């Protein structure tokens, strides 16, 4: 079982809709969770970090964390064509809690159609 | 402007040659990381360093070497021993406190070896 799993997609949503991206992880003691956006040919850009159970909102983005079920999700409201990108989930694994090492999922490609 | 710079953006080398990729940061971050990304795949950790003059192997260190002589700089050498060096190389940095493991990425270097 991979340590961090994401559906590779593509996930296709119409403009203005809510896009829901999901990520599951295997390490029960993981404490820090991150979402990165990566446009084609570019480097990843941090868009959300979440450390405790529940929801965290930032503009059109909401990160949701459920440690009991070991999943973290990213909701994008009012999706725009400019949101079309690959979204990477990253988890700080317990064995490296003092090193900052992250394990990345393979990413979910989001396509927002006008 | 604070940030991470990588140079060059594109690099072409002949098989059997060593090549060094540059990574510099002025964010005053303690930790620095090197990742490799292949098409359609997530990020794989090559090496990381939490402090000057110290570094650790990541998941795919074979065929690579690094140094950390200054806090701001973490160059990566791709040696001729690396069997499949063609890839997108990403450098990142972060703080090392548990409340802030957010990693920030440079623009990347795309290496092609023929």
PDB file of C-alpha atoms in Angstrom:
ATOM      1  CA  UNK A   1       0.000   0.000   0.000  1.00  0.00           C
ATOM      2  CA  UNK A   2       1.324   3.404  -0.959  1.00  0.00           C
ATOM      3  CA  UNK A   3       1.868   5.814   1.920  1.00  0.00           C
ATOM      4  CA  UNK A   4      -0.105   8.640   0.283  1.00  0.00           C
ATOM      5  CA  UNK A   5      -2.728   7.840  -2.336  1.00  0.00           C
ATOM      6  CA  UNK A   6      -4.618  10.055  -4.736  1.00  0.00           C
ATOM      7  CA  UNK A   7      -6.834   9.288  -7.698  1.00  0.00           C
ATOM      8  CA  UNK A   8      -4.801  10.393 -10.729  1.00  0.00           C
ATOM      9  CA  UNK A   9      -7.916  11.572 -12.585  1.00  0.00           C
ATOM     10  CA  UNK A  10      -8.466  13.532 -14.664  1.00  0.00           C
ATOM     11  CA  UNK A  11     -11.280  15.048 -12.641  1.00  0.00           C
ATOM     12  CA  UNK A  12     -13.395  17.166 -14.920  1.00  0.00           C
ATOM     13  CA  UNK A  13     -15.805  19.794 -13.579  1.00  0.00           C
ATOM     14  CA  UNK A  14     -17.707  22.641 -15.256  1.00  0.00           C
ATOM     15  CA  UNK A  15     -16.761  26.222 -14.533  1.00  0.00           C
ATOM     16  CA  UNK A  16     -18.435  27.466 -11.341  1.00  0.00           C
ATOM     17  CA  UNK A  17     -18.825  24.006  -9.824  1.00  0.00           C
ATOM     18  CA  UNK A  18     -17.185  22.619  -6.683  1.00  0.00           C
ATOM     19  CA  UNK A  19     -14.157  20.415  -7.291  1.00  0.00           C
ATOM     20  CA  UNK A  20     -13.455  17.811  -4.620  1.00  0.00           C
ATOM     21  CA  UNK A  21      -9.988  16.260  -4.426  1.00  0.00           C
ATOM     22  CA  UNK A  22      -9.247  13.422  -2.036  1.00  0.00           C
ATOM     23  CA  UNK A  23      -6.151  11.929  -0.467  1.00  0.00           C
ATOM     24  CA  UNK A  24      -5.661   8.985   1.905  1.00  0.00           C
ATOM     25  CA  UNK A  25      -2.568   8.197   3.919  1.00  0.00           C
ATOM     26  CA  UNK A  26      -1.343   5.114   5.723  1.00  0.00           C
ATOM     27  CA  UNK A  27       0.579   6.503   8.717  1.00  0.00           C
ATOM     28  CA  UNK A  28      -1.812   7.003  11.633  1.00  0.00           C
ATOM     29  CA  UNK A  29       0.569   9.322  13.478  1.00  0.00           C
ATOM     30  CA  UNK A  30       1.017  11.847  10.662  1.00  0.00           C
ATOM     31  CA  UNK A  31       0.561  15.380  11.916  1.00  0.00           C
ATOM     32  CA  UNK A  32       0.982  17.804   9.036  1.00  0.00           C
ATOM     33  CA  UNK A  33      -0.854  17.823   5.719  1.00  0.00           C
ATOM     34  CA  UNK A  34      -0.374  19.982   2.660  1.00  0.00           C
ATOM     35  CA  UNK A  35      -1.932  20.635  -0.722  1.00  0.00           C
ATOM     36  CA  UNK A  36       0.191  21.857  -3.611  1.00  0.00           C
ATOM     37  CA  UNK A  37      -0.933  23.020  -7.052  1.00  0.00           C
ATOM     38  CA  UNK A  38       1.326  22.287 -10.002  1.00  0.00           C
ATOM     39  CA  UNK A  39       0.696  23.765 -13.430  1.00  0.00           C
ATOM     40  CA  UNK A  40       2.075  21.838 -16.390  1.00  0.00           C
ATOM     41  CA  UNK A  41       5.821  22.369 -16.706  1.00  0.00           C
ATOM     42  CA  UNK A  42       6.046  24.383 -13.491  1.00  0.00           C
ATOM     43  CA  UNK A  43       7.079  23.664  -9.911  1.00  0.00           C
ATOM     44  CA  UNK A  44       4.580  22.921  -7.100  1.00  0.00           C
ATOM     45  CA  UNK A  45       3.047  25.857  -5.248  1.00  0.00           C
ATOM     46  CA  UNK A  46       1.782  25.480  -1.678  1.00  0.00           C
ATOM     47  CA  UNK A  47      -1.889  26.414  -1.451  1.00  0.00           C
ATOM     48  CA  UNK A  48      -3.092  24.935   1.861  1.00  0.00           C
ATOM     49  CA  UNK A  49      -1.696  23.399   5.022  1.00  0.00           C
ATOM     50  CA  UNK A  50      -3.769  21.769   7.755  1.00  0.00           C
ATOM     51  CA  UNK A  51      -2.689  20.349  11.089  1.00  0.00           C
ATOM     52  CA  UNK A  52      -5.843  19.530  13.071  1.00  0.00           C
ATOM     53  CA  UNK A  53      -9.110  17.732  12.401  1.00  0.00           C
ATOM     54  CA  UNK A  54     -11.855  19.721  10.754  1.00  0.00           C
ATOM     55  CA  UNK A  55     -12.065  22.312   8.033  1.00  0.00           C
ATOM     56  CA  UNK A  56      -9.721  25.136   7.130  1.00  0.00           C
ATOM     57  CA  UNK A  57     -10.882  27.747   4.654  1.00  0.00           C
ATOM     58  CA  UNK A  58      -8.817  30.150   2.565  1.00  0.00           C
ATOM     59  CA  UNK A  59     -10.721  32.028  -0.098  1.00  0.00           C
ATOM     60  CA  UNK A  60     -12.226  29.530  -2.537  1.00  0.00           C
ATOM     61  CA  UNK A  61     -10.205  26.671  -1.035  1.00  0.00           C
ATOM     62  CA  UNK A  62     -11.234  24.478   1.912  1.00  0.00           C
ATOM     63  CA  UNK A  63      -9.035  21.723   3.297  1.00  0.00           C
ATOM     64  CA  UNK A  64     -10.716  19.007   5.349  1.00  0.00           C
ATOM     65  CA  UNK A  65      -8.850  16.629   7.643  1.00  0.00           C
ATOM     66  CA  UNK A  66     -10.150  13.466   9.281  1.00  0.00           C
ATOM     67  CA  UNK A  67      -7.346  11.729  11.145  1.00  0.00           C
ATOM     68  CA  UNK A  68      -9.543   8.858  12.354  1.00  0.00           C
ATOM     69  CA  UNK A  69     -10.342   7.913   8.764  1.00  0.00           C
ATOM     70  CA  UNK A  70      -6.889   8.948   7.531  1.00  0.00           C
ATOM     71  CA  UNK A  71      -8.001  11.192   4.741  1.00  0.00           C
ATOM     72  CA  UNK A  72      -7.543  14.786   3.760  1.00  0.00           C
ATOM     73  CA  UNK A  73      -9.492  16.551   1.051  1.00  0.00           C
ATOM     74  CA  UNK A  74      -9.412  19.825  -0.841  1.00  0.00           C
ATOM     75  CA  UNK A  75     -12.558  21.573  -2.025  1.00  0.00           C
ATOM     76  CA  UNK A  76     -12.371  24.293  -4.639  1.00  0.00           C
ATOM     77  CA  UNK A  77     -15.524  26.401  -4.832  1.00  0.00           C
ATOM     78  CA  UNK A  78     -16.552  28.335  -7.938  1.00  0.00           C
ATOM     79  CA  UNK A  79     -13.949  26.477 -10.009  1.00  0.00           C
ATOM     80  CA  UNK A  80     -12.284  28.506 -12.745  1.00  0.00           C
ATOM     81  CA  UNK A  81     -10.426  27.351 -15.864  1.00  0.00           C
ATOM     82  CA  UNK A  82      -7.285  28.779 -14.220  1.00  0.00           C
ATOM     83  CA  UNK A  83      -7.666  26.120 -11.510  1.00  0.00           C
ATOM     84  CA  UNK A  84      -6.875  23.444 -14.102  1.00  0.00           C
ATOM     85  CA  UNK A  85      -3.681  21.856 -12.798  1.00  0.00           C
ATOM     86  CA  UNK A  86      -2.359  18.840 -10.942  1.00  0.00           C
ATOM     87  CA  UNK A  87      -2.972  18.910  -7.186  1.00  0.00           C
ATOM     88  CA  UNK A  88      -0.449  17.130  -4.984  1.00  0.00           C
ATOM     89  CA  UNK A  89      -1.228  15.941  -1.474  1.00  0.00           C
ATOM     90  CA  UNK A  90       1.738  15.776   0.931  1.00  0.00           C
ATOM     91  CA  UNK A  91       1.988  14.318   4.411  1.00  0.00           C
ATOM     92  CA  UNK A  92       4.629  14.709   7.093  1.00  0.00           C
ATOM     93  CA  UNK A  93       5.154  11.120   8.163  1.00  0.00           C
ATOM     94  CA  UNK A  94       5.527  10.231  11.828  1.00  0.00           C
ATOM     95  CA  UNK A  95       8.978   8.691  11.582  1.00  0.00           C
ATOM     96  CA  UNK A  96      10.367  11.994  10.404  1.00  0.00           C
ATOM     97  CA  UNK A  97       8.364  14.265  12.675  1.00  0.00           C
ATOM     98  CA  UNK A  98      11.486  16.216  13.518  1.00  0.00           C
ATOM     99  CA  UNK A  99      12.905  16.440  10.015  1.00  0.00           C
ATOM    100  CA  UNK A 100      10.145  17.944   7.955  1.00  0.00           C
ATOM    101  CA  UNK A 101      10.249  15.158   5.383  1.00  0.00           C
ATOM    102  CA  UNK A 102       7.109  14.969   3.301  1.00  0.00           C
ATOM    103  CA  UNK A 103       5.656  12.072   1.365  1.00  0.00           C
ATOM    104  CA  UNK A 104       3.836  13.142  -1.795  1.00  0.00           C
ATOM    105  CA  UNK A 105       0.954  11.495  -3.570  1.00  0.00           C
ATOM    106  CA  UNK A 106       1.109  11.152  -7.332  1.00  0.00           C
ATOM    107  CA  UNK A 107      -1.343  13.993  -7.818  1.00  0.00           C
ATOM    108  CA  UNK A 108      -4.839  14.454  -9.215  1.00  0.00           C
ATOM    109  CA  UNK A 109      -5.258  16.288 -12.498  1.00  0.00           C
ATOM    110  CA  UNK A 110      -8.165  18.736 -12.436  1.00  0.00           C
ATOM    111  CA  UNK A 111      -9.760  20.050 -15.615  1.00  0.00           C
ATOM    112  CA  UNK A 112     -12.227  22.923 -15.330  1.00  0.00           C
ATOM    113  CA  UNK A 113     -14.249  23.311 -18.495  1.00  0.00           C
ATOM    114  CA  UNK A 114     -15.611  26.740 -19.489  1.00  0.00           C
TER     115      UNK A 114
ATOM    116  CA  UNK B   1      12.351  39.347  -2.823  1.00  0.00           C
ATOM    117  CA  UNK B   2      12.604  36.197  -0.726  1.00  0.00           C
ATOM    118  CA  UNK B   3      12.596  32.916  -2.520  1.00  0.00           C
ATOM    119  CA  UNK B   4      14.387  29.940  -3.949  1.00  0.00           C
ATOM    120  CA  UNK B   5      16.358  30.063  -7.157  1.00  0.00           C
ATOM    121  CA  UNK B   6      17.531  27.168  -9.270  1.00  0.00           C
ATOM    122  CA  UNK B   7      19.825  27.310 -12.208  1.00  0.00           C
ATOM    123  CA  UNK B   8      19.933  26.593 -14.999  1.00  0.00           C
ATOM    124  CA  UNK B   9      16.303  26.175 -16.063  1.00  0.00           C
ATOM    125  CA  UNK B  10      17.250  23.700 -18.798  1.00  0.00           C
ATOM    126  CA  UNK B  11      20.382  21.571 -18.912  1.00  0.00           C
ATOM    127  CA  UNK B  12      21.602  19.207 -21.592  1.00  0.00           C
ATOM    128  CA  UNK B  13      24.455  16.771 -21.049  1.00  0.00           C
ATOM    129  CA  UNK B  14      26.036  13.805 -22.715  1.00  0.00           C
ATOM    130  CA  UNK B  15      25.894  10.420 -21.039  1.00  0.00           C
ATOM    131  CA  UNK B  16      28.874   9.784 -18.768  1.00  0.00           C
ATOM    132  CA  UNK B  17      29.267  13.403 -17.658  1.00  0.00           C
ATOM    133  CA  UNK B  18      28.681  14.630 -14.128  1.00  0.00           C
ATOM    134  CA  UNK B  19      26.511  17.723 -13.820  1.00  0.00           C
ATOM    135  CA  UNK B  20      25.811  20.048 -10.874  1.00  0.00           C
ATOM    136  CA  UNK B  21      22.466  21.747 -10.308  1.00  0.00           C
ATOM    137  CA  UNK B  22      22.372  24.914  -8.264  1.00  0.00           C
ATOM    138  CA  UNK B  23      19.864  25.758  -5.510  1.00  0.00           C
ATOM    139  CA  UNK B  24      19.964  28.945  -3.457  1.00  0.00           C
ATOM    140  CA  UNK B  25      17.446  30.302  -0.917  1.00  0.00           C
ATOM    141  CA  UNK B  26      17.190  33.580   0.984  1.00  0.00           C
ATOM    142  CA  UNK B  27      14.255  32.578   3.186  1.00  0.00           C
ATOM    143  CA  UNK B  28      16.544  31.838   6.147  1.00  0.00           C
ATOM    144  CA  UNK B  29      15.218  28.272   6.148  1.00  0.00           C
ATOM    145  CA  UNK B  30      17.214  25.627   7.967  1.00  0.00           C
ATOM    146  CA  UNK B  31      16.157  22.632   5.868  1.00  0.00           C
ATOM    147  CA  UNK B  32      16.620  22.061   2.161  1.00  0.00           C
ATOM    148  CA  UNK B  33      15.517  19.200  -0.071  1.00  0.00           C
ATOM    149  CA  UNK B  34      16.073  17.797  -3.535  1.00  0.00           C
ATOM    150  CA  UNK B  35      13.326  15.956  -5.397  1.00  0.00           C
ATOM    151  CA  UNK B  36      13.070  14.308  -8.744  1.00  0.00           C
ATOM    152  CA  UNK B  37       9.859  14.247 -10.784  1.00  0.00           C
ATOM    153  CA  UNK B  38       9.312  12.016 -13.787  1.00  0.00           C
ATOM    154  CA  UNK B  39       6.403  12.478 -16.226  1.00  0.00           C
ATOM    155  CA  UNK B  40       3.075  11.558 -14.675  1.00  0.00           C
ATOM    156  CA  UNK B  41       4.645  10.778 -11.321  1.00  0.00           C
ATOM    157  CA  UNK B  42       4.833  12.379  -7.931  1.00  0.00           C
ATOM    158  CA  UNK B  43       7.917  13.753  -6.235  1.00  0.00           C
ATOM    159  CA  UNK B  44      10.649  11.437  -4.999  1.00  0.00           C
ATOM    160  CA  UNK B  45      13.118  12.615  -2.375  1.00  0.00           C
ATOM    161  CA  UNK B  46      16.797  12.398  -3.328  1.00  0.00           C
ATOM    162  CA  UNK B  47      18.604  14.109  -0.426  1.00  0.00           C
ATOM    163  CA  UNK B  48      17.749  16.484   2.363  1.00  0.00           C
ATOM    164  CA  UNK B  49      19.654  18.619   4.840  1.00  0.00           C
ATOM    165  CA  UNK B  50      18.466  20.087   8.124  1.00  0.00           C
ATOM    166  CA  UNK B  51      21.620  21.945   9.019  1.00  0.00           C
ATOM    167  CA  UNK B  52      24.868  23.148   7.489  1.00  0.00           C
ATOM    168  CA  UNK B  53      27.474  20.414   6.939  1.00  0.00           C
ATOM    169  CA  UNK B  54      24.931  17.640   7.437  1.00  0.00           C
ATOM    170  CA  UNK B  55      22.634  15.838   4.999  1.00  0.00           C
ATOM    171  CA  UNK B  56      20.753  12.546   4.716  1.00  0.00           C
ATOM    172  CA  UNK B  57      19.845  10.238   1.864  1.00  0.00           C
ATOM    173  CA  UNK B  58      16.288  10.196   0.671  1.00  0.00           C
ATOM    174  CA  UNK B  59      14.523   7.376  -1.149  1.00  0.00           C
ATOM    175  CA  UNK B  60      16.515   7.502  -4.383  1.00  0.00           C
ATOM    176  CA  UNK B  61      20.012   8.791  -3.476  1.00  0.00           C
ATOM    177  CA  UNK B  62      21.997   6.363  -5.641  1.00  0.00           C
ATOM    178  CA  UNK B  63      23.918   8.180  -8.363  1.00  0.00           C
ATOM    179  CA  UNK B  64      23.554  11.592  -6.708  1.00  0.00           C
ATOM    180  CA  UNK B  65      25.666  13.634  -4.290  1.00  0.00           C
ATOM    181  CA  UNK B  66      25.116  16.873  -2.380  1.00  0.00           C
ATOM    182  CA  UNK B  67      26.910  19.336  -0.142  1.00  0.00           C
ATOM    183  CA  UNK B  68      25.687  21.901   2.388  1.00  0.00           C
ATOM    184  CA  UNK B  69      28.563  24.255   3.111  1.00  0.00           C
ATOM    185  CA  UNK B  70      26.322  27.307   3.520  1.00  0.00           C
ATOM    186  CA  UNK B  71      22.808  27.670   4.906  1.00  0.00           C
ATOM    187  CA  UNK B  72      21.661  29.320   1.686  1.00  0.00           C
ATOM    188  CA  UNK B  73      23.019  26.785  -0.772  1.00  0.00           C
ATOM    189  CA  UNK B  74      22.394  23.089  -1.465  1.00  0.00           C
ATOM    190  CA  UNK B  75      23.861  21.995  -4.819  1.00  0.00           C
ATOM    191  CA  UNK B  76      23.062  18.599  -6.298  1.00  0.00           C
ATOM    192  CA  UNK B  77      25.492  16.647  -8.475  1.00  0.00           C
ATOM    193  CA  UNK B  78      24.075  14.075 -10.850  1.00  0.00           C
ATOM    194  CA  UNK B  79      26.878  11.613 -11.440  1.00  0.00           C
ATOM    195  CA  UNK B  80      27.481   9.265 -14.337  1.00  0.00           C
ATOM    196  CA  UNK B  81      26.412   6.434 -12.028  1.00  0.00           C
ATOM    197  CA  UNK B  82      22.789   7.603 -12.180  1.00  0.00           C
ATOM    198  CA  UNK B  83      21.200   5.290 -14.741  1.00  0.00           C
ATOM    199  CA  UNK B  84      18.220   7.401 -15.762  1.00  0.00           C
ATOM    200  CA  UNK B  85      19.145  11.027 -15.036  1.00  0.00           C
ATOM    201  CA  UNK B  86      16.716  12.711 -17.439  1.00  0.00           C
ATOM    202  CA  UNK B  87      14.038  14.284 -15.212  1.00  0.00           C
ATOM    203  CA  UNK B  88      12.676  17.475 -13.679  1.00  0.00           C
ATOM    204  CA  UNK B  89      14.687  18.343 -10.547  1.00  0.00           C
ATOM    205  CA  UNK B  90      13.106  20.398  -7.798  1.00  0.00           C
ATOM    206  CA  UNK B  91      14.737  22.028  -4.810  1.00  0.00           C
ATOM    207  CA  UNK B  92      12.706  23.016  -1.752  1.00  0.00           C
ATOM    208  CA  UNK B  93      13.289  24.543   1.658  1.00  0.00           C
ATOM    209  CA  UNK B  94      11.450  24.726   4.966  1.00  0.00           C
ATOM    210  CA  UNK B  95      11.760  25.634   8.587  1.00  0.00           C
ATOM    211  CA  UNK B  96      12.380  22.755  10.986  1.00  0.00           C
ATOM    212  CA  UNK B  97       9.860  23.501  13.719  1.00  0.00           C
ATOM    213  CA  UNK B  98       6.951  21.071  13.990  1.00  0.00           C
ATOM    214  CA  UNK B  99       4.465  23.881  13.495  1.00  0.00           C
ATOM    215  CA  UNK B 100       5.911  24.891  10.164  1.00  0.00           C
ATOM    216  CA  UNK B 101       7.054  22.103   7.864  1.00  0.00           C
ATOM    217  CA  UNK B 102       5.688  23.900   4.828  1.00  0.00           C
ATOM    218  CA  UNK B 103       8.070  23.343   1.959  1.00  0.00           C
ATOM    219  CA  UNK B 104       8.541  25.979  -0.724  1.00  0.00           C
ATOM    220  CA  UNK B 105       9.860  25.050  -4.120  1.00  0.00           C
ATOM    221  CA  UNK B 106      12.198  26.651  -6.595  1.00  0.00           C
ATOM    222  CA  UNK B 107      11.298  26.821 -10.297  1.00  0.00           C
ATOM    223  CA  UNK B 108      13.102  23.569 -11.100  1.00  0.00           C
ATOM    224  CA  UNK B 109      15.791  22.413 -13.513  1.00  0.00           C
ATOM    225  CA  UNK B 110      14.884  20.200 -16.435  1.00  0.00           C
ATOM    226  CA  UNK B 111      17.823  17.892 -17.154  1.00  0.00           C
ATOM    227  CA  UNK B 112      18.147  15.968 -20.397  1.00  0.00           C
ATOM    228  CA  UNK B 113      20.950  13.443 -20.817  1.00  0.00           C
ATOM    229  CA  UNK B 114      21.549  11.872 -24.213  1.00  0.00           C
TER     230      UNK B 114
END
